[in-house]
Short mmCIF file of C-alpha atoms and ligand atoms in Angstrom, two decimals:
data_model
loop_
_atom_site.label_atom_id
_atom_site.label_comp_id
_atom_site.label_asym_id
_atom_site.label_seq_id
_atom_site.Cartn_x
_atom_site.Cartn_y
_atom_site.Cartn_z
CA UNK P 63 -24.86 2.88 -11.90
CA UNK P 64 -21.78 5.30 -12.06
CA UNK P 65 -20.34 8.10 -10.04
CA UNK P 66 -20.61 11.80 -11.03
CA UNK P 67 -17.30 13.71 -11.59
CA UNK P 68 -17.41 16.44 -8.83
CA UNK P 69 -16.44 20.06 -9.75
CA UNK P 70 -12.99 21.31 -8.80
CA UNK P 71 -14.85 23.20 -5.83
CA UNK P 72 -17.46 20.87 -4.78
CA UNK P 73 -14.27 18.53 -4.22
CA UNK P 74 -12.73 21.64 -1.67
CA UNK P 75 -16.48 22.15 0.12
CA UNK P 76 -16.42 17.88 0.43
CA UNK P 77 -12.69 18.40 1.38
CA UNK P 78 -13.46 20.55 4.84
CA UNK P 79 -16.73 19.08 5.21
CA UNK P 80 -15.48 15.26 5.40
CA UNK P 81 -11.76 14.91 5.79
CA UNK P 82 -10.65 11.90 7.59
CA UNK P 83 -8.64 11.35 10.11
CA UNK P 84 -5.53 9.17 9.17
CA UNK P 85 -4.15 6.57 11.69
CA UNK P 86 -0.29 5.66 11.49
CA UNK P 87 2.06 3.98 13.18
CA UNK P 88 5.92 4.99 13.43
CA UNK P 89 8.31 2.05 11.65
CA UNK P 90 10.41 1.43 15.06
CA UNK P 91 9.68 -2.10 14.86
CA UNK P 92 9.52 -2.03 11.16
CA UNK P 93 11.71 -4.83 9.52
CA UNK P 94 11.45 -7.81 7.13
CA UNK P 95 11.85 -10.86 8.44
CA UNK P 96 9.32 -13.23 7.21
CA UNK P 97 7.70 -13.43 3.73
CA UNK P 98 4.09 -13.68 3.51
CA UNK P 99 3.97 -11.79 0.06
CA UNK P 100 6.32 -11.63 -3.18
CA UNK P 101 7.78 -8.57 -2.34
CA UNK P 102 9.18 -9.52 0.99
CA UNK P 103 11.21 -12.49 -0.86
CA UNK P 104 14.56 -11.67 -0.86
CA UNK P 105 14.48 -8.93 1.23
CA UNK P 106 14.80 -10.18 4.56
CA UNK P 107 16.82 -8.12 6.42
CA UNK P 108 17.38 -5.55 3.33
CA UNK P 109 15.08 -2.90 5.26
CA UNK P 110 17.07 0.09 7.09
CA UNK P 111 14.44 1.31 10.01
CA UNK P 112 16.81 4.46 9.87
CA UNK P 113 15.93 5.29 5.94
CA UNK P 114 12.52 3.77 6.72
CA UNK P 115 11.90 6.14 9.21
CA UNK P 116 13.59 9.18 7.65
CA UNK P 117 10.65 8.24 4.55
CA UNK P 118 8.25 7.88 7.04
CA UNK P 119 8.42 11.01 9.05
CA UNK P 120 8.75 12.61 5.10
CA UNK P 121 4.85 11.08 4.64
CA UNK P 122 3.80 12.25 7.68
CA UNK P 123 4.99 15.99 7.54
CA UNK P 124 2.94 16.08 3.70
CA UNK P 125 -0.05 14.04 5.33
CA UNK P 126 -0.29 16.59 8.46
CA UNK P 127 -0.72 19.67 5.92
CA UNK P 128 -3.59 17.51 4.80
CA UNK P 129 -5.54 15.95 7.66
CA UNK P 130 -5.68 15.56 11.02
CA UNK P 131 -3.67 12.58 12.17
CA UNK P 132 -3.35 10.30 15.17
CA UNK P 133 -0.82 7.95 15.96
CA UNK P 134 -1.20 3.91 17.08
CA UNK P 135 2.00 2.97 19.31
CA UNK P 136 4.23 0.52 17.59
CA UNK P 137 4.43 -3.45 20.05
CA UNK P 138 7.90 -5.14 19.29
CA UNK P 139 7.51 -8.44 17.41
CA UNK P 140 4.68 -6.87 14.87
CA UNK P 141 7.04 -5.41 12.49
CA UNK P 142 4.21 -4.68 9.69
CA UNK P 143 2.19 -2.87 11.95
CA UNK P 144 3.47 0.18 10.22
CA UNK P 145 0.55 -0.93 7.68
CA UNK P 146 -2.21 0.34 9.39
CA UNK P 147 -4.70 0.21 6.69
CA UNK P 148 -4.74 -3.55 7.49
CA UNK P 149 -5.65 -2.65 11.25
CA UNK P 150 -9.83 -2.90 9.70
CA UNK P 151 -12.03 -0.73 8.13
CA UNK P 152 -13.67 1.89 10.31
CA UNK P 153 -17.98 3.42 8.99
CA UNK P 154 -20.09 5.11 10.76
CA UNK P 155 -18.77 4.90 14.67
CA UNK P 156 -17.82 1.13 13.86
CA UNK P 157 -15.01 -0.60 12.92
CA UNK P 158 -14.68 -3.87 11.23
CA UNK P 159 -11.42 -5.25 12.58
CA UNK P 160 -9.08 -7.16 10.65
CA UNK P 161 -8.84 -11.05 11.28
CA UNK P 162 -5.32 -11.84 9.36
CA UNK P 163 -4.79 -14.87 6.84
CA UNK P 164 -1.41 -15.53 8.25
CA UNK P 165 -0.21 -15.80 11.78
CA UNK P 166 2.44 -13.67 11.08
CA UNK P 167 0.32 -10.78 11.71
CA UNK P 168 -2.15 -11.78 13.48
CA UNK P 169 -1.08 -10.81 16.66
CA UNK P 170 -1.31 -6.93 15.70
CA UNK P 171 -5.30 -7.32 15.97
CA UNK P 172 -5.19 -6.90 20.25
CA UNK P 173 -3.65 -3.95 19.75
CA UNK P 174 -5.60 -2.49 16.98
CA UNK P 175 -8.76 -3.57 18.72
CA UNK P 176 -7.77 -1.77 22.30
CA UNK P 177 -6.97 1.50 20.21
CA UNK P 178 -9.99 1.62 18.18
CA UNK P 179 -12.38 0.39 21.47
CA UNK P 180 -10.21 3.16 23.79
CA UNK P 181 -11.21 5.75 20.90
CA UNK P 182 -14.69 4.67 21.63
CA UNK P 183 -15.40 2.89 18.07
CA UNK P 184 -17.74 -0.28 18.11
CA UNK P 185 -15.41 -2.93 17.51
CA UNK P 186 -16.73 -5.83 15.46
CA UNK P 187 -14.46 -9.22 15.02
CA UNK P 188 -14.43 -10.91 12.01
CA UNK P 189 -14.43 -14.93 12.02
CA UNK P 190 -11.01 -16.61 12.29
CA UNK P 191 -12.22 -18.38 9.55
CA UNK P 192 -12.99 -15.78 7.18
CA UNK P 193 -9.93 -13.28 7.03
CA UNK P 194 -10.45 -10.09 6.36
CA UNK P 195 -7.70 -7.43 5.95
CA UNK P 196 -9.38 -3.96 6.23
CA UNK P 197 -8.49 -0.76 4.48
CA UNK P 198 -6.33 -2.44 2.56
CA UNK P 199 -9.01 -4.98 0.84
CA UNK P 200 -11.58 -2.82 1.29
CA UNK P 201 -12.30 0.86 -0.31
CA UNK P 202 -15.46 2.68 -0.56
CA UNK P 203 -16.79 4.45 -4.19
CA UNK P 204 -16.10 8.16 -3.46
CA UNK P 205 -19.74 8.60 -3.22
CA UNK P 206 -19.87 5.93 -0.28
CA UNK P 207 -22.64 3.92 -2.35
CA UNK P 208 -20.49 0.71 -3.00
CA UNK P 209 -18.01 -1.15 -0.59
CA UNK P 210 -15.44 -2.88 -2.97
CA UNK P 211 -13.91 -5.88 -1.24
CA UNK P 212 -10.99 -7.66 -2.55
CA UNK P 213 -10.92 -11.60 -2.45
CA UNK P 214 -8.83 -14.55 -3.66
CA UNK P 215 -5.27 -13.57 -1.95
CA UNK P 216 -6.15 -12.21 1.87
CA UNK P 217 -9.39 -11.47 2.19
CA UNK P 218 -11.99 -14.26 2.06
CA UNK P 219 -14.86 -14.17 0.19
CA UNK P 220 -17.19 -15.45 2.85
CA UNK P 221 -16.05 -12.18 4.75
CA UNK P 222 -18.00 -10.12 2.75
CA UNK P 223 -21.29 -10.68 3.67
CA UNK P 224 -20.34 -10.17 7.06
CA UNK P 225 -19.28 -6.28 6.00
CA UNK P 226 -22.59 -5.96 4.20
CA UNK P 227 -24.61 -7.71 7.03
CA UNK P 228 -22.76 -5.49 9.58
CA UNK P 229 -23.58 -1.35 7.38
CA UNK P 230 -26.80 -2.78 5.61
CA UNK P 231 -24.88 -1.61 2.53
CA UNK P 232 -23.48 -2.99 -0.97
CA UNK P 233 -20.73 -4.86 -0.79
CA UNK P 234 -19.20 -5.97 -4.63
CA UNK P 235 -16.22 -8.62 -4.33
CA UNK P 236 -13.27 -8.23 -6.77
CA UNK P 237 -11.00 -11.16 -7.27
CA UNK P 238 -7.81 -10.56 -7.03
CA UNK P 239 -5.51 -12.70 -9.48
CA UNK P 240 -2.04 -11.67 -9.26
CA UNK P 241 -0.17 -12.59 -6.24
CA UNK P 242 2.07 -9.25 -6.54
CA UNK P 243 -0.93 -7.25 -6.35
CA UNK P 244 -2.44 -8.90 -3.42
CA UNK P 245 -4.73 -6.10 -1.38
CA UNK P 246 -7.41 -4.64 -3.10
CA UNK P 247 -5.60 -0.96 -2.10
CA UNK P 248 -2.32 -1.94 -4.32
CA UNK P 249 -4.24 -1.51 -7.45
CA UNK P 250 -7.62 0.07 -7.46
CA UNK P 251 -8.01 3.20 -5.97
CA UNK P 252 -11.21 5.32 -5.79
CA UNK P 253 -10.64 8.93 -6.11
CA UNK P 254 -12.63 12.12 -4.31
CA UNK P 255 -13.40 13.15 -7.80
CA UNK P 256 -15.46 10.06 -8.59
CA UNK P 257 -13.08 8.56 -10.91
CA UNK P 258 -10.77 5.30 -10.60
CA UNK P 259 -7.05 4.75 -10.69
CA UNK P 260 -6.74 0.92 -11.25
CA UNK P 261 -4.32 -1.96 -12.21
CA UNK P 262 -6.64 -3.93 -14.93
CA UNK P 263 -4.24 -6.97 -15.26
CA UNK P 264 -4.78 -7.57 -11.40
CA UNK P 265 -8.72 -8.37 -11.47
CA UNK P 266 -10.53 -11.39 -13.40
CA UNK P 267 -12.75 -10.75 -16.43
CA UNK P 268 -15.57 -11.31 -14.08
CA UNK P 269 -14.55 -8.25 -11.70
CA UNK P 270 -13.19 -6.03 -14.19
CA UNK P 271 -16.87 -6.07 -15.76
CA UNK P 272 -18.10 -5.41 -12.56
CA UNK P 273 -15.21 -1.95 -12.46
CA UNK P 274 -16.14 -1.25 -15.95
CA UNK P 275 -20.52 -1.22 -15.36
CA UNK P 276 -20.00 1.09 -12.55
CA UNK P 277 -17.22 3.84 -13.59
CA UNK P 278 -17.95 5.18 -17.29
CA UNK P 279 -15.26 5.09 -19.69
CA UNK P 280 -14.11 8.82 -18.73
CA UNK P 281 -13.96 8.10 -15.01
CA UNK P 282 -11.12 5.19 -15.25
CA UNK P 283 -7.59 5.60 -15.38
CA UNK P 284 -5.89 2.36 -15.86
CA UNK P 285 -2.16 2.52 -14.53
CA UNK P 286 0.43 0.26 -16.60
CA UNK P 287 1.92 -2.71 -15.13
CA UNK P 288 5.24 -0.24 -14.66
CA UNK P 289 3.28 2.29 -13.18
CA UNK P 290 1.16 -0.43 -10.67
CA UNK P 291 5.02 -1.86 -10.18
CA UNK P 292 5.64 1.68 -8.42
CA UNK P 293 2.49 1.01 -6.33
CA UNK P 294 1.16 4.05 -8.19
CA UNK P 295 -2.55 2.75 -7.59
CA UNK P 296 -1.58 2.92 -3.56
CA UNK P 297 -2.48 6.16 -3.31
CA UNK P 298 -3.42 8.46 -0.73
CA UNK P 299 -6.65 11.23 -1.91
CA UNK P 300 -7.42 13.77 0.23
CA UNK P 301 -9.68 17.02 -1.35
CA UNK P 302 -7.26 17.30 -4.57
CA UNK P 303 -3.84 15.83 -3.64
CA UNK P 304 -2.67 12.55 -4.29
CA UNK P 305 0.66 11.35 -2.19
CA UNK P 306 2.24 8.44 -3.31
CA UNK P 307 5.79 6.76 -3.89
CA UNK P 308 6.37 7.29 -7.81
CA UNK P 309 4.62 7.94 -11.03
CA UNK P 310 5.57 8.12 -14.45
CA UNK P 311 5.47 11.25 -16.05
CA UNK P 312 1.88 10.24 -18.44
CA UNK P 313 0.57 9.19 -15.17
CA UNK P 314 1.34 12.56 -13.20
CA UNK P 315 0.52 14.30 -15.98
CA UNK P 316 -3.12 12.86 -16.61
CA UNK P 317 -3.94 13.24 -12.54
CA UNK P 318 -2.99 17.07 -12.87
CA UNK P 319 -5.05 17.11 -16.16
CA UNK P 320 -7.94 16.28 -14.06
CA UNK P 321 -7.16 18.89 -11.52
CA UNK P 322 -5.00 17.23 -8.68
CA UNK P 323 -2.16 17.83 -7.27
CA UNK P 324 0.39 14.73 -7.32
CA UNK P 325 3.07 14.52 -4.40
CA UNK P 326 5.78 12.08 -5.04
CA UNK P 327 7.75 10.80 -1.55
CA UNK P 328 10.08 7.74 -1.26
CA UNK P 329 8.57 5.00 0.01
CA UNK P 330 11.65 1.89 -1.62
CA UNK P 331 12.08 0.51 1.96
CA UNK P 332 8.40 -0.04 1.95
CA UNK P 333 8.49 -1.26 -0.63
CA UNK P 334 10.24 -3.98 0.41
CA UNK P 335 7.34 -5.55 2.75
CA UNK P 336 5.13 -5.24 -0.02
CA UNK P 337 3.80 -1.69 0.98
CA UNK P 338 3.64 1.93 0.36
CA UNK P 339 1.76 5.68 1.10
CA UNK P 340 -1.88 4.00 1.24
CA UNK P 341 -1.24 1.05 3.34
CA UNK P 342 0.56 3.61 5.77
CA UNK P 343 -2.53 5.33 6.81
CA UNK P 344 -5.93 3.67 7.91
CA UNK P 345 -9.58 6.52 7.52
CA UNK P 346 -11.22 7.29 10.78
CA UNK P 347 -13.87 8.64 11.16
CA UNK P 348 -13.70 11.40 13.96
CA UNK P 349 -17.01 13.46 13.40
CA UNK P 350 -18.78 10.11 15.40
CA UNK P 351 -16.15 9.09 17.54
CA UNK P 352 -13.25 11.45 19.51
CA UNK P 353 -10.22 10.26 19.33
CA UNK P 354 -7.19 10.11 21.95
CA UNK P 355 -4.94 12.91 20.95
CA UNK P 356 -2.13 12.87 18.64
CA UNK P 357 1.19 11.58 20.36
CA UNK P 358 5.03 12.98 19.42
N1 LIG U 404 3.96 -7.03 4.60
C1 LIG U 404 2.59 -6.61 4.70
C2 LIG U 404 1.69 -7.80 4.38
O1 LIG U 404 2.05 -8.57 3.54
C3 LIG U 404 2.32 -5.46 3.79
C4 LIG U 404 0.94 -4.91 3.93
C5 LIG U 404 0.59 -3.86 2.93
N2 LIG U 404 -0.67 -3.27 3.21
C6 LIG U 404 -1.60 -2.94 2.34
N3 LIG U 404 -2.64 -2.32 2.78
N4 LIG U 404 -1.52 -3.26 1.09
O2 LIG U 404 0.64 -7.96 4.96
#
């Protein structure tokens, strides 16, 4: 099965009828100071939470003019809690909450669990035993037919069935095989247009058949490993704008070619924990659930 490419304004009707709200979570604990991916090495204590905030609030001012957004409160001691697409993955009124692989963050899931329950979401725990990392190892096709679920580095396999169990929907595991590229949301991203902006060199043969059977030849655009280097594949879609650290110019240019808008915005102390625009920002779903009101 593949996706249809959606017209310039079917995309802007979709846009207003199903924009998400994005949750975030100001870097005032942000800092590196253990090392749980290859990023992280050698930058312990490199991060400034003064640039890392002034790159921040940037990403936030461009995200408001794009969707509504609402605001988790950052708990000392939880310094990547600034990547809330790991907080879980929130369908349909319910949200799937993350159950870490390492202890280092594990301790973020209370408070990700008393937001999402105070915003009136289902909350549904995941096994210790089979970690799951949310947003960030888990992205839907842009027609919402097919979960794709990163395994092999965070996420466990056996956690999948749990997801599908949990929707009643399709859930397809890609195995992730290179350690820098170690969330599914760092190099495969699923775009409102029905195509695919992906990292092949991170996926086995196996998976990329599985990529390649369900978006045509037309709807992929594979990134280079100097492009996925820039996290270019950990990108944020809303309607026709893409926001994301850096992109080469043949990049930029063939995502305006196909009609979006590309926003460039420093994201290097990011970076540096292994992160950048998309692992910012976690999709809610508002239209089920309210949600407590955006605080300054
Ligand atoms: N330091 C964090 C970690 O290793 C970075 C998380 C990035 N998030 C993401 N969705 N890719 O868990």
């Amino acid at each position: 099965m593949s996706v249809e490419l959606l017209p310039a304004e079917e995309i802007h009707t979709r846009e207003r009828a199903t924009t998400p709200t994005l949750l975030m979570c100001r870097p005032l604990q942000y800092e590196v100071n253990y090392v749980i991916n290859p990023w992280m090495s050698g930058n312990m204590g490199s991060s400034s939470r003064v640039l890392a905030t002034e790159q921040w609030n940037r990403l936030q001012d461009i995200l408001s003019q794009l969707a509504p957004l609402v605001l988790i409160d950052p708990v000392p001691g939880w310094p990547d809690m600034v990547f809330t697409a790991n907080a879980g993955l929130a369908h349909e009124g319910t949200v799937a909450l993350s159950s870490f692989s390492h202890v280092e963050r594990q301790g973020e899931e209370q408070y990700f669990r008393e937001f999402f329950s105070a915003a009136g979401y289902r909350v549904v725990d995941l096994p210790r035993d089979r970690p799951f990392e949310g947003e960030g190892d888990a992205l839907f096709s842009s027609d919402g037919t097919r979960l794709w679920v990163g395994f092999g580095r965070r996420t466990a396999q056996a956690s999948h069935s749990v997801l599908a169990d949990l929707w009643d929907i399709e859930v397809e595991g890609l195995h992730l095989v290179d350690d820098r590229f170690y969330h599914l949301d760092t190099c495969f991203a699923p775009l409102e247009d029905g195509s695919l902006l992906y990292y092949p060199a991170a996926f086995d043969a196996a998976s990329l058949r599985k990529i390649h059977e369900f978006y045509s030849p037309g709807q992929r655009i594979a990134v280079d490993e100097m492009d996925a280097l820039q996290f270019a594949c950990n990108a944020v879609n809303i309607g026709r704008t893409i926001v994301l650290h850096r992109v080469s110019n043949h990049l930029e240019a063939e995502l305006r070619a196909r009609g979006f808008e590309v926003i460039q915005t420093d994201l290097s102390e990011f970076l540096k924990a292994g992160g950048a625009a998309k692992c910012l920002v976690m999709k809610l779903t508002p239209e089920l659930h309210p949600l407590p009101k955006k605080k300054d």
